[in-house]
Amino acid sequence: MTHTVNGFMLIDAPHSALNNAGNDSSERTENIVRVKAIRKGKKVYPYVSGQALRYWWRTTLEEKFNWNISPIEREKKIAFTSANPVEYDDDDVFGYMRALKKADGGTVTRLSVLKNSPLVSIVGQVPTDDFGVMARHEGDPVPYEHEFYSTVLKGIFSLDLDNVGVFYKSEKTGYRNMYPELETIAEKNGAEKIEDKWVMSTEVREKRAKDVLKALPYLAGGAKQTSHLTDVSPKLLILAGIDGGNHLFMNLVREEKGEALVDVAALEEVISDYSDILLTDIYIGRRKGFMEDLDPVFKDLTKKYAGNNRKVIYGSINEMVDSFVQTIPGLMR
């Protein structure tokens, strides 16, 4: 089984339009910008696409942790990175696909070791239409409209620790990472060749894995920040290491009577049912001021599981991230 980090997070979006679908040409006017949304029955659930979240994450890693980001090349209607996970941190963690000339190695692909869901509203919404005008010029003002919402967004992610800094030559989609020039670069950079794969140094692998998690409290991004400023870092975060690829925490929050409800009983069931594959304690971080009623509940959980093989550790977001990353060396193989 694969050693992975399971992550669950809630983002508070009290007056936000973090990801927009562009102009809606079917409306009475042509300058209405709608938010991205999923429909379930009659309800509308705004969301931030998985791609947008990954953009925020990658940018935060570049700006806060000085990641060496792979340059992007553009050819007509396609764009691609360097497909060089040895020298560029993001090609390793976020994956790639590039069609090289046959003589250079042909098409190479790499599955992203970091996988994430979209951030989806927990509660059905009726987004607010906000009406504005451009009136700083002579003549009639120009009206425009856009939507925003007030909700809590939930998302999950997983980090495949076994494959951070490990690059394959297999003739299999997602695992044909290497090509002749890259093998030369890998050898020059101290990577070790083991059978059909190249493995970066332990120092590089651990740093990349730790940085991915340490970036969470600093996530920044989103649309309409000029007039809807939103802190998009997680306000509730759960982390655990597991032996397996499934995500254990996907169903911990649900809509109840128009509010977002964290289902602590569901969390306890996960801890009980999957105790055999939990590799670490369960780390729960919460920002003070967000879902304040959960504070005594989580404190009770820490006491309840204090004598357990796998404990519940509870604190601030930054404290929990800093504590959890200390387990990374013991999880990587």
PDB file of C-alpha atoms in Angstrom, residues 16-309:
ATOM      1  CA  SER A  16     -16.760  36.072  -1.730  1.00  0.00           C
ATOM      2  CA  ALA A  17     -16.624  35.336  -5.458  1.00  0.00           C
ATOM      3  CA  LEU A  18     -13.440  33.263  -5.535  1.00  0.00           C
ATOM      4  CA  ASN A  19     -13.921  31.533  -8.889  1.00  0.00           C
ATOM      5  CA  ASN A  20     -16.091  32.928 -11.667  1.00  0.00           C
ATOM      6  CA  ALA A  21     -17.649  31.385 -14.759  1.00  0.00           C
ATOM      7  CA  GLY A  22     -17.378  34.558 -16.855  1.00  0.00           C
ATOM      8  CA  ASN A  23     -20.075  36.482 -18.677  1.00  0.00           C
ATOM      9  CA  ASP A  24     -23.494  34.937 -19.119  1.00  0.00           C
ATOM     10  CA  SER A  25     -24.541  35.846 -22.659  1.00  0.00           C
ATOM     11  CA  SER A  26     -28.054  34.455 -22.144  1.00  0.00           C
ATOM     12  CA  GLU A  27     -28.945  37.212 -19.662  1.00  0.00           C
ATOM     13  CA  ARG A  28     -30.777  40.443 -20.500  1.00  0.00           C
ATOM     14  CA  THR A  29     -27.488  42.280 -20.578  1.00  0.00           C
ATOM     15  CA  GLU A  30     -24.070  41.017 -21.628  1.00  0.00           C
ATOM     16  CA  ASN A  31     -22.031  42.164 -18.643  1.00  0.00           C
ATOM     17  CA  ILE A  32     -23.182  39.813 -15.885  1.00  0.00           C
ATOM     18  CA  VAL A  33     -20.414  37.655 -14.345  1.00  0.00           C
ATOM     19  CA  ARG A  34     -21.649  34.457 -12.680  1.00  0.00           C
ATOM     20  CA  VAL A  35     -19.786  32.448 -10.042  1.00  0.00           C
ATOM     21  CA  LYS A  36     -18.906  28.823 -10.781  1.00  0.00           C
ATOM     22  CA  ALA A  37     -21.568  26.602  -9.249  1.00  0.00           C
ATOM     23  CA  ILE A  38     -22.828  23.025  -9.108  1.00  0.00           C
ATOM     24  CA  ARG A  39     -26.550  22.297  -9.171  1.00  0.00           C
ATOM     25  CA  LYS A  40     -28.020  19.487  -7.051  1.00  0.00           C
ATOM     26  CA  GLY A  41     -31.793  19.408  -7.524  1.00  0.00           C
ATOM     27  CA  LYS A  42     -33.024  22.940  -6.950  1.00  0.00           C
ATOM     28  CA  LYS A  43     -30.005  24.033  -4.928  1.00  0.00           C
ATOM     29  CA  VAL A  44     -26.913  25.849  -6.142  1.00  0.00           C
ATOM     30  CA  TYR A  45     -23.500  25.167  -4.604  1.00  0.00           C
ATOM     31  CA  PRO A  46     -20.718  27.626  -5.544  1.00  0.00           C
ATOM     32  CA  TYR A  47     -17.285  26.085  -5.904  1.00  0.00           C
ATOM     33  CA  VAL A  48     -13.643  26.830  -6.544  1.00  0.00           C
ATOM     34  CA  SER A  49     -12.238  24.525  -9.223  1.00  0.00           C
ATOM     35  CA  GLY A  50      -9.519  22.048  -8.351  1.00  0.00           C
ATOM     36  CA  GLN A  51      -7.313  23.768 -10.917  1.00  0.00           C
ATOM     37  CA  ALA A  52      -7.747  27.168  -9.219  1.00  0.00           C
ATOM     38  CA  LEU A  53      -6.838  25.711  -5.819  1.00  0.00           C
ATOM     39  CA  ARG A  54      -3.732  24.126  -7.319  1.00  0.00           C
ATOM     40  CA  TYR A  55      -2.771  27.506  -8.817  1.00  0.00           C
ATOM     41  CA  TRP A  56      -3.034  29.150  -5.375  1.00  0.00           C
ATOM     42  CA  TRP A  57      -1.000  26.305  -3.855  1.00  0.00           C
ATOM     43  CA  ARG A  58       1.746  26.414  -6.495  1.00  0.00           C
ATOM     44  CA  THR A  59       2.010  30.207  -6.297  1.00  0.00           C
ATOM     45  CA  THR A  60       2.240  30.101  -2.489  1.00  0.00           C
ATOM     46  CA  LEU A  61       5.046  27.523  -2.707  1.00  0.00           C
ATOM     47  CA  GLU A  62       6.912  29.742  -5.151  1.00  0.00           C
ATOM     48  CA  GLU A  63       6.501  32.974  -3.201  1.00  0.00           C
ATOM     49  CA  LYS A  64       6.725  31.730   0.394  1.00  0.00           C
ATOM     50  CA  PHE A  65       9.042  28.713   0.051  1.00  0.00           C
ATOM     51  CA  ASN A  66      11.168  29.798  -2.922  1.00  0.00           C
ATOM     52  CA  TRP A  67      10.236  26.778  -5.022  1.00  0.00           C
ATOM     53  CA  ASN A  68      11.987  26.501  -8.346  1.00  0.00           C
ATOM     54  CA  ILE A  69       8.992  26.644 -10.696  1.00  0.00           C
ATOM     55  CA  SER A  70       9.141  25.009 -14.102  1.00  0.00           C
ATOM     56  CA  PRO A  71       9.011  27.527 -16.975  1.00  0.00           C
ATOM     57  CA  ILE A  72       6.041  27.251 -19.335  1.00  0.00           C
ATOM     58  CA  GLU A  73       6.413  27.085 -23.109  1.00  0.00           C
ATOM     59  CA  ARG A  74       3.621  27.805 -25.578  1.00  0.00           C
ATOM     60  CA  GLU A  75       3.211  26.284 -29.048  1.00  0.00           C
ATOM     61  CA  LYS A  76       0.107  27.329 -30.946  1.00  0.00           C
ATOM     62  CA  LYS A  77      -2.803  25.872 -28.910  1.00  0.00           C
ATOM     63  CA  ILE A  78      -0.826  23.896 -26.353  1.00  0.00           C
ATOM     64  CA  ALA A  79       1.313  24.862 -23.385  1.00  0.00           C
ATOM     65  CA  PHE A  80       3.589  22.683 -21.281  1.00  0.00           C
ATOM     66  CA  THR A  81       6.210  22.829 -18.565  1.00  0.00           C
ATOM     67  CA  SER A  82       9.801  21.620 -18.846  1.00  0.00           C
ATOM     68  CA  ALA A  83       8.823  18.118 -17.631  1.00  0.00           C
ATOM     69  CA  ASN A  84      11.915  18.173 -15.446  1.00  0.00           C
ATOM     70  CA  PRO A  85      11.014  17.033 -11.900  1.00  0.00           C
ATOM     71  CA  VAL A  86      14.671  16.797 -10.923  1.00  0.00           C
ATOM     72  CA  GLU A  87      15.365  20.528 -11.157  1.00  0.00           C
ATOM     73  CA  TYR A  88      11.826  21.936 -10.829  1.00  0.00           C
ATOM     74  CA  ASP A  89       9.967  21.226  -7.602  1.00  0.00           C
ATOM     75  CA  ASP A  90       6.498  21.726  -9.076  1.00  0.00           C
ATOM     76  CA  ASP A  91       7.039  19.267 -11.946  1.00  0.00           C
ATOM     77  CA  ASP A  92       7.710  16.658  -9.257  1.00  0.00           C
ATOM     78  CA  VAL A  93       4.697  17.425  -7.041  1.00  0.00           C
ATOM     79  CA  PHE A  94       2.094  18.695  -9.549  1.00  0.00           C
ATOM     80  CA  GLY A  95       2.943  16.323 -12.432  1.00  0.00           C
ATOM     81  CA  TYR A  96       3.156  16.945 -16.184  1.00  0.00           C
ATOM     82  CA  MET A  97       2.577  15.725 -19.712  1.00  0.00           C
ATOM     83  CA  ARG A  98       4.804  16.658 -22.630  1.00  0.00           C
ATOM     84  CA  ALA A  99       5.104  15.303 -26.150  1.00  0.00           C
ATOM     85  CA  LEU A 100       8.814  15.240 -26.992  1.00  0.00           C
ATOM     86  CA  LYS A 101      10.158  14.276 -30.402  1.00  0.00           C
ATOM     87  CA  LYS A 102      10.512  10.515 -30.759  1.00  0.00           C
ATOM     88  CA  ALA A 103      14.288  10.840 -30.911  1.00  0.00           C
ATOM     89  CA  ASP A 104      14.233  12.737 -27.579  1.00  0.00           C
ATOM     90  CA  GLY A 105      12.123  10.149 -25.797  1.00  0.00           C
ATOM     91  CA  GLY A 106       8.546  10.576 -27.059  1.00  0.00           C
ATOM     92  CA  THR A 107       5.612  11.507 -24.829  1.00  0.00           C
ATOM     93  CA  VAL A 108       6.304  11.628 -21.093  1.00  0.00           C
ATOM     94  CA  THR A 109       3.704  11.925 -18.324  1.00  0.00           C
ATOM     95  CA  ARG A 110       3.806  12.101 -14.554  1.00  0.00           C
ATOM     96  CA  LEU A 111       0.865  11.640 -12.202  1.00  0.00           C
ATOM     97  CA  SER A 112       0.608  14.418  -9.655  1.00  0.00           C
ATOM     98  CA  VAL A 113       1.607  13.172  -6.219  1.00  0.00           C
ATOM     99  CA  LEU A 114      -0.595  15.948  -4.809  1.00  0.00           C
ATOM    100  CA  LYS A 115      -4.275  15.357  -5.538  1.00  0.00           C
ATOM    101  CA  ASN A 116      -7.080  17.661  -4.473  1.00  0.00           C
ATOM    102  CA  SER A 117     -10.811  18.104  -4.870  1.00  0.00           C
ATOM    103  CA  PRO A 118     -12.536  21.369  -5.778  1.00  0.00           C
ATOM    104  CA  LEU A 119     -13.573  23.542  -2.834  1.00  0.00           C
ATOM    105  CA  VAL A 120     -17.365  23.183  -2.745  1.00  0.00           C
ATOM    106  CA  SER A 121     -19.949  25.075  -0.697  1.00  0.00           C
ATOM    107  CA  ILE A 122     -21.390  22.912   2.078  1.00  0.00           C
ATOM    108  CA  VAL A 123     -24.687  24.780   2.061  1.00  0.00           C
ATOM    109  CA  GLY A 124     -26.927  25.527  -0.931  1.00  0.00           C
ATOM    110  CA  GLN A 125     -26.773  29.168  -1.914  1.00  0.00           C
ATOM    111  CA  VAL A 126     -28.722  31.849  -3.738  1.00  0.00           C
ATOM    112  CA  PRO A 127     -25.783  34.012  -4.865  1.00  0.00           C
ATOM    113  CA  THR A 128     -26.368  37.739  -4.481  1.00  0.00           C
ATOM    114  CA  ASP A 129     -26.503  39.869  -7.627  1.00  0.00           C
ATOM    115  CA  ASP A 130     -24.362  42.933  -7.002  1.00  0.00           C
ATOM    116  CA  PHE A 131     -25.083  45.900  -9.243  1.00  0.00           C
ATOM    117  CA  GLY A 132     -22.373  48.433 -10.040  1.00  0.00           C
ATOM    118  CA  VAL A 133     -21.574  51.184 -12.496  1.00  0.00           C
ATOM    119  CA  MET A 134     -18.517  52.628 -14.161  1.00  0.00           C
ATOM    120  CA  ALA A 135     -19.162  56.361 -13.841  1.00  0.00           C
ATOM    121  CA  ARG A 136     -15.774  58.071 -13.857  1.00  0.00           C
ATOM    122  CA  HIS A 137     -16.093  59.173 -17.452  1.00  0.00           C
ATOM    123  CA  GLU A 138     -18.230  61.753 -19.230  1.00  0.00           C
ATOM    124  CA  GLY A 139     -21.641  60.596 -20.406  1.00  0.00           C
ATOM    125  CA  ASP A 140     -23.970  57.874 -19.201  1.00  0.00           C
ATOM    126  CA  PRO A 141     -22.644  55.447 -16.552  1.00  0.00           C
ATOM    127  CA  VAL A 142     -21.947  51.864 -17.713  1.00  0.00           C
ATOM    128  CA  PRO A 143     -23.775  49.289 -15.527  1.00  0.00           C
ATOM    129  CA  TYR A 144     -22.449  45.834 -14.709  1.00  0.00           C
ATOM    130  CA  GLU A 145     -23.373  42.982 -12.393  1.00  0.00           C
ATOM    131  CA  HIS A 146     -21.574  40.159 -10.651  1.00  0.00           C
ATOM    132  CA  GLU A 147     -22.444  37.499  -8.083  1.00  0.00           C
ATOM    133  CA  PHE A 148     -21.039  36.711  -4.662  1.00  0.00           C
ATOM    134  CA  TYR A 149     -21.966  34.392  -1.808  1.00  0.00           C
ATOM    135  CA  SER A 150     -21.505  33.728   1.892  1.00  0.00           C
ATOM    136  CA  THR A 151     -20.632  30.139   2.729  1.00  0.00           C
ATOM    137  CA  VAL A 152     -18.080  27.641   4.002  1.00  0.00           C
ATOM    138  CA  LEU A 153     -16.209  25.665   1.326  1.00  0.00           C
ATOM    139  CA  LYS A 154     -14.910  22.163   1.945  1.00  0.00           C
ATOM    140  CA  GLY A 155     -12.123  20.289   0.178  1.00  0.00           C
ATOM    141  CA  ILE A 156      -9.903  17.245   0.516  1.00  0.00           C
ATOM    142  CA  PHE A 157      -6.402  16.476  -0.672  1.00  0.00           C
ATOM    143  CA  SER A 158      -3.864  13.665  -0.521  1.00  0.00           C
ATOM    144  CA  LEU A 159      -0.097  13.594  -0.882  1.00  0.00           C
ATOM    145  CA  ASP A 160       1.513  10.371  -2.136  1.00  0.00           C
ATOM    146  CA  LEU A 161       4.665  10.273  -0.027  1.00  0.00           C
ATOM    147  CA  ASP A 162       6.103   7.143  -1.660  1.00  0.00           C
ATOM    148  CA  ASN A 163       6.401   8.926  -4.990  1.00  0.00           C
ATOM    149  CA  VAL A 164       7.650  12.390  -4.038  1.00  0.00           C
ATOM    150  CA  GLY A 165      11.059  12.643  -5.710  1.00  0.00           C
ATOM    151  CA  VAL A 166      10.762   9.193  -7.328  1.00  0.00           C
ATOM    152  CA  PHE A 167      10.704   9.101 -11.134  1.00  0.00           C
ATOM    153  CA  TYR A 168       9.889   6.068 -13.281  1.00  0.00           C
ATOM    154  CA  LYS A 169      10.801   4.794 -16.754  1.00  0.00           C
ATOM    155  CA  SER A 170       7.835   2.399 -17.022  1.00  0.00           C
ATOM    156  CA  GLU A 171       5.909   2.214 -20.297  1.00  0.00           C
ATOM    157  CA  LYS A 172       2.695   3.126 -18.491  1.00  0.00           C
ATOM    158  CA  THR A 173       0.636   6.298 -18.605  1.00  0.00           C
ATOM    159  CA  GLY A 174       1.619   8.494 -15.672  1.00  0.00           C
ATOM    160  CA  TYR A 175       4.770   6.492 -14.960  1.00  0.00           C
ATOM    161  CA  ARG A 176       6.854   7.228 -18.036  1.00  0.00           C
ATOM    162  CA  ASN A 177       8.466  10.203 -16.326  1.00  0.00           C
ATOM    163  CA  MET A 178      11.996   9.900 -17.703  1.00  0.00           C
ATOM    164  CA  TYR A 179      13.705  10.522 -21.025  1.00  0.00           C
ATOM    165  CA  PRO A 180      17.425  10.261 -21.940  1.00  0.00           C
ATOM    166  CA  GLU A 181      18.324  13.912 -21.266  1.00  0.00           C
ATOM    167  CA  LEU A 182      16.493  13.842 -17.909  1.00  0.00           C
ATOM    168  CA  GLU A 183      18.356  10.705 -16.832  1.00  0.00           C
ATOM    169  CA  THR A 184      21.633  12.540 -17.433  1.00  0.00           C
ATOM    170  CA  ILE A 185      20.353  15.482 -15.370  1.00  0.00           C
ATOM    171  CA  ALA A 186      19.189  13.131 -12.594  1.00  0.00           C
ATOM    172  CA  GLU A 187      22.587  11.457 -12.368  1.00  0.00           C
ATOM    173  CA  LYS A 188      24.330  14.840 -12.313  1.00  0.00           C
ATOM    174  CA  ASN A 189      22.035  15.973  -9.463  1.00  0.00           C
ATOM    175  CA  GLY A 190      22.807  12.968  -7.285  1.00  0.00           C
ATOM    176  CA  ALA A 191      19.648  10.918  -7.867  1.00  0.00           C
ATOM    177  CA  GLU A 192      20.077   7.174  -7.373  1.00  0.00           C
ATOM    178  CA  LYS A 193      19.003   4.701 -10.044  1.00  0.00           C
ATOM    179  CA  ILE A 194      17.186   1.695  -8.567  1.00  0.00           C
ATOM    180  CA  GLU A 195      15.966  -0.814 -11.179  1.00  0.00           C
ATOM    181  CA  ASP A 196      13.500   1.172 -13.391  1.00  0.00           C
ATOM    182  CA  LYS A 197      13.319   4.351 -11.333  1.00  0.00           C
ATOM    183  CA  TRP A 198      15.387   7.288 -10.181  1.00  0.00           C
ATOM    184  CA  VAL A 199      15.199   8.418  -6.533  1.00  0.00           C
ATOM    185  CA  MET A 200      16.165  11.899  -5.341  1.00  0.00           C
ATOM    186  CA  SER A 201      18.039  12.362  -2.059  1.00  0.00           C
ATOM    187  CA  THR A 202      16.086  11.964   1.187  1.00  0.00           C
ATOM    188  CA  GLU A 203      16.743  15.618   1.977  1.00  0.00           C
ATOM    189  CA  VAL A 204      15.105  16.809  -1.257  1.00  0.00           C
ATOM    190  CA  ARG A 205      12.137  14.430  -0.970  1.00  0.00           C
ATOM    191  CA  GLU A 206      11.376  15.376   2.636  1.00  0.00           C
ATOM    192  CA  LYS A 207      11.716  19.106   1.969  1.00  0.00           C
ATOM    193  CA  ARG A 208       9.289  19.005  -0.944  1.00  0.00           C
ATOM    194  CA  ALA A 209       6.721  16.982   1.030  1.00  0.00           C
ATOM    195  CA  LYS A 210       7.013  19.222   4.089  1.00  0.00           C
ATOM    196  CA  ASP A 211       6.786  22.423   2.045  1.00  0.00           C
ATOM    197  CA  VAL A 212       3.516  21.285   0.427  1.00  0.00           C
ATOM    198  CA  LEU A 213       1.914  21.028   3.869  1.00  0.00           C
ATOM    199  CA  LYS A 214       3.654  24.031   5.410  1.00  0.00           C
ATOM    200  CA  ALA A 215       2.166  26.187   2.619  1.00  0.00           C
ATOM    201  CA  LEU A 216      -1.404  25.532   3.807  1.00  0.00           C
ATOM    202  CA  PRO A 217      -1.579  28.308   6.456  1.00  0.00           C
ATOM    203  CA  TYR A 218      -0.359  30.763   3.826  1.00  0.00           C
ATOM    204  CA  LEU A 219      -2.606  29.856   0.873  1.00  0.00           C
ATOM    205  CA  ALA A 220      -3.543  33.035  -0.974  1.00  0.00           C
ATOM    206  CA  GLY A 221      -5.479  33.753  -4.128  1.00  0.00           C
ATOM    207  CA  GLY A 222      -8.964  33.964  -5.548  1.00  0.00           C
ATOM    208  CA  ALA A 223     -10.948  36.250  -7.822  1.00  0.00           C
ATOM    209  CA  LYS A 224     -12.603  39.562  -6.906  1.00  0.00           C
ATOM    210  CA  GLN A 225     -10.173  40.149  -4.052  1.00  0.00           C
ATOM    211  CA  THR A 226     -10.212  43.884  -4.806  1.00  0.00           C
ATOM    212  CA  SER A 227     -13.765  44.270  -3.526  1.00  0.00           C
ATOM    213  CA  HIS A 228     -14.418  40.936  -1.732  1.00  0.00           C
ATOM    214  CA  LEU A 229     -11.170  40.392   0.172  1.00  0.00           C
ATOM    215  CA  THR A 230     -11.164  36.798   1.513  1.00  0.00           C
ATOM    216  CA  ASP A 231      -8.523  34.909   3.478  1.00  0.00           C
ATOM    217  CA  VAL A 232      -8.494  31.533   1.696  1.00  0.00           C
ATOM    218  CA  SER A 233      -6.197  29.712   4.121  1.00  0.00           C
ATOM    219  CA  PRO A 234      -7.911  26.780   5.911  1.00  0.00           C
ATOM    220  CA  LYS A 235      -9.872  27.651   9.041  1.00  0.00           C
ATOM    221  CA  LEU A 236     -10.353  24.003   9.959  1.00  0.00           C
ATOM    222  CA  LEU A 237      -7.747  21.436   8.937  1.00  0.00           C
ATOM    223  CA  ILE A 238      -7.444  17.699   9.626  1.00  0.00           C
ATOM    224  CA  LEU A 239      -4.263  15.772   8.777  1.00  0.00           C
ATOM    225  CA  ALA A 240      -3.300  12.125   9.155  1.00  0.00           C
ATOM    226  CA  GLY A 241      -0.909   9.677   7.547  1.00  0.00           C
ATOM    227  CA  ILE A 242      -2.432   6.440   6.256  1.00  0.00           C
ATOM    228  CA  ASP A 243      -1.309   3.243   4.581  1.00  0.00           C
ATOM    229  CA  GLY A 244      -3.508   3.349   1.487  1.00  0.00           C
ATOM    230  CA  GLY A 245      -4.836   5.521  -1.300  1.00  0.00           C
ATOM    231  CA  ASN A 246      -8.459   6.194  -0.331  1.00  0.00           C
ATOM    232  CA  HIS A 247      -9.501   9.367   1.424  1.00  0.00           C
ATOM    233  CA  LEU A 248     -10.943   8.731   4.885  1.00  0.00           C
ATOM    234  CA  PHE A 249     -12.220  12.216   5.732  1.00  0.00           C
ATOM    235  CA  MET A 250     -14.370  13.077   2.699  1.00  0.00           C
ATOM    236  CA  ASN A 251     -17.738  12.938   4.481  1.00  0.00           C
ATOM    237  CA  LEU A 252     -17.038  14.703   7.757  1.00  0.00           C
ATOM    238  CA  VAL A 253     -19.179  17.779   7.013  1.00  0.00           C
ATOM    239  CA  ARG A 254     -22.747  18.077   5.807  1.00  0.00           C
ATOM    240  CA  GLU A 255     -25.546  20.599   5.396  1.00  0.00           C
ATOM    241  CA  GLU A 256     -28.110  20.601   8.210  1.00  0.00           C
ATOM    242  CA  LYS A 257     -30.909  23.156   8.523  1.00  0.00           C
ATOM    243  CA  GLY A 258     -29.073  25.559   6.255  1.00  0.00           C
ATOM    244  CA  GLU A 259     -25.839  25.430   8.250  1.00  0.00           C
ATOM    245  CA  ALA A 260     -22.511  23.610   7.856  1.00  0.00           C
ATOM    246  CA  LEU A 261     -22.233  20.808  10.406  1.00  0.00           C
ATOM    247  CA  VAL A 262     -18.978  19.030  11.285  1.00  0.00           C
ATOM    248  CA  ASP A 263     -19.969  15.429  12.028  1.00  0.00           C
ATOM    249  CA  VAL A 264     -17.725  14.414  14.936  1.00  0.00           C
ATOM    250  CA  ALA A 265     -19.416  11.000  15.147  1.00  0.00           C
ATOM    251  CA  ALA A 266     -18.341  10.354  11.535  1.00  0.00           C
ATOM    252  CA  LEU A 267     -14.759  11.309  12.473  1.00  0.00           C
ATOM    253  CA  GLU A 268     -14.809   8.896  15.415  1.00  0.00           C
ATOM    254  CA  GLU A 269     -16.113   6.140  13.144  1.00  0.00           C
ATOM    255  CA  VAL A 270     -13.177   6.715  10.778  1.00  0.00           C
ATOM    256  CA  ILE A 271     -10.727   6.533  13.676  1.00  0.00           C
ATOM    257  CA  SER A 272     -12.315   3.275  14.857  1.00  0.00           C
ATOM    258  CA  ASP A 273     -12.912   1.542  11.518  1.00  0.00           C
ATOM    259  CA  TYR A 274      -9.539   2.417   9.984  1.00  0.00           C
ATOM    260  CA  SER A 275      -7.287   2.185  13.020  1.00  0.00           C
ATOM    261  CA  ASP A 276      -5.345  -0.574  11.230  1.00  0.00           C
ATOM    262  CA  ILE A 277      -4.169   1.746   8.443  1.00  0.00           C
ATOM    263  CA  LEU A 278      -3.674   4.966  10.411  1.00  0.00           C
ATOM    264  CA  LEU A 279       0.068   5.638  10.520  1.00  0.00           C
ATOM    265  CA  THR A 280      -0.067   8.776  12.666  1.00  0.00           C
ATOM    266  CA  ASP A 281      -2.206  10.528  15.220  1.00  0.00           C
ATOM    267  CA  ILE A 282      -5.082  12.648  13.875  1.00  0.00           C
ATOM    268  CA  TYR A 283      -4.120  16.313  13.882  1.00  0.00           C
ATOM    269  CA  ILE A 284      -6.990  18.835  14.028  1.00  0.00           C
ATOM    270  CA  GLY A 285      -6.266  22.526  13.566  1.00  0.00           C
ATOM    271  CA  ARG A 286      -8.851  25.269  13.973  1.00  0.00           C
ATOM    272  CA  ARG A 287      -8.537  29.030  13.661  1.00  0.00           C
ATOM    273  CA  LYS A 288     -10.004  30.798  16.695  1.00  0.00           C
ATOM    274  CA  GLY A 289     -13.224  32.604  15.810  1.00  0.00           C
ATOM    275  CA  PHE A 290     -14.277  30.006  13.238  1.00  0.00           C
ATOM    276  CA  MET A 291     -16.953  27.492  14.340  1.00  0.00           C
ATOM    277  CA  GLU A 292     -16.161  28.372  17.947  1.00  0.00           C
ATOM    278  CA  ASP A 293     -18.671  25.803  19.241  1.00  0.00           C
ATOM    279  CA  LEU A 294     -16.271  23.045  18.105  1.00  0.00           C
ATOM    280  CA  ASP A 295     -13.602  24.082  20.604  1.00  0.00           C
ATOM    281  CA  PRO A 296     -14.971  22.087  23.599  1.00  0.00           C
ATOM    282  CA  VAL A 297     -15.886  19.178  21.299  1.00  0.00           C
ATOM    283  CA  PHE A 298     -12.332  18.802  19.988  1.00  0.00           C
ATOM    284  CA  LYS A 299     -10.878  19.247  23.494  1.00  0.00           C
ATOM    285  CA  ASP A 300     -13.090  16.389  24.676  1.00  0.00           C
ATOM    286  CA  LEU A 301     -11.847  14.243  21.766  1.00  0.00           C
ATOM    287  CA  THR A 302      -8.218  14.767  22.784  1.00  0.00           C
ATOM    288  CA  LYS A 303      -9.058  13.544  26.299  1.00  0.00           C
ATOM    289  CA  LYS A 304     -11.134  10.606  25.025  1.00  0.00           C
ATOM    290  CA  TYR A 305      -8.323   9.324  22.779  1.00  0.00           C
ATOM    291  CA  ALA A 306      -5.414  10.209  25.072  1.00  0.00           C
ATOM    292  CA  GLY A 307      -4.805   6.532  25.871  1.00  0.00           C
ATOM    293  CA  ASN A 308      -5.426   5.348  22.309  1.00  0.00           C
ATOM    294  CA  ASN A 309      -2.811   3.977  19.969  1.00  0.00           C
TER     295      ASN A 309
END
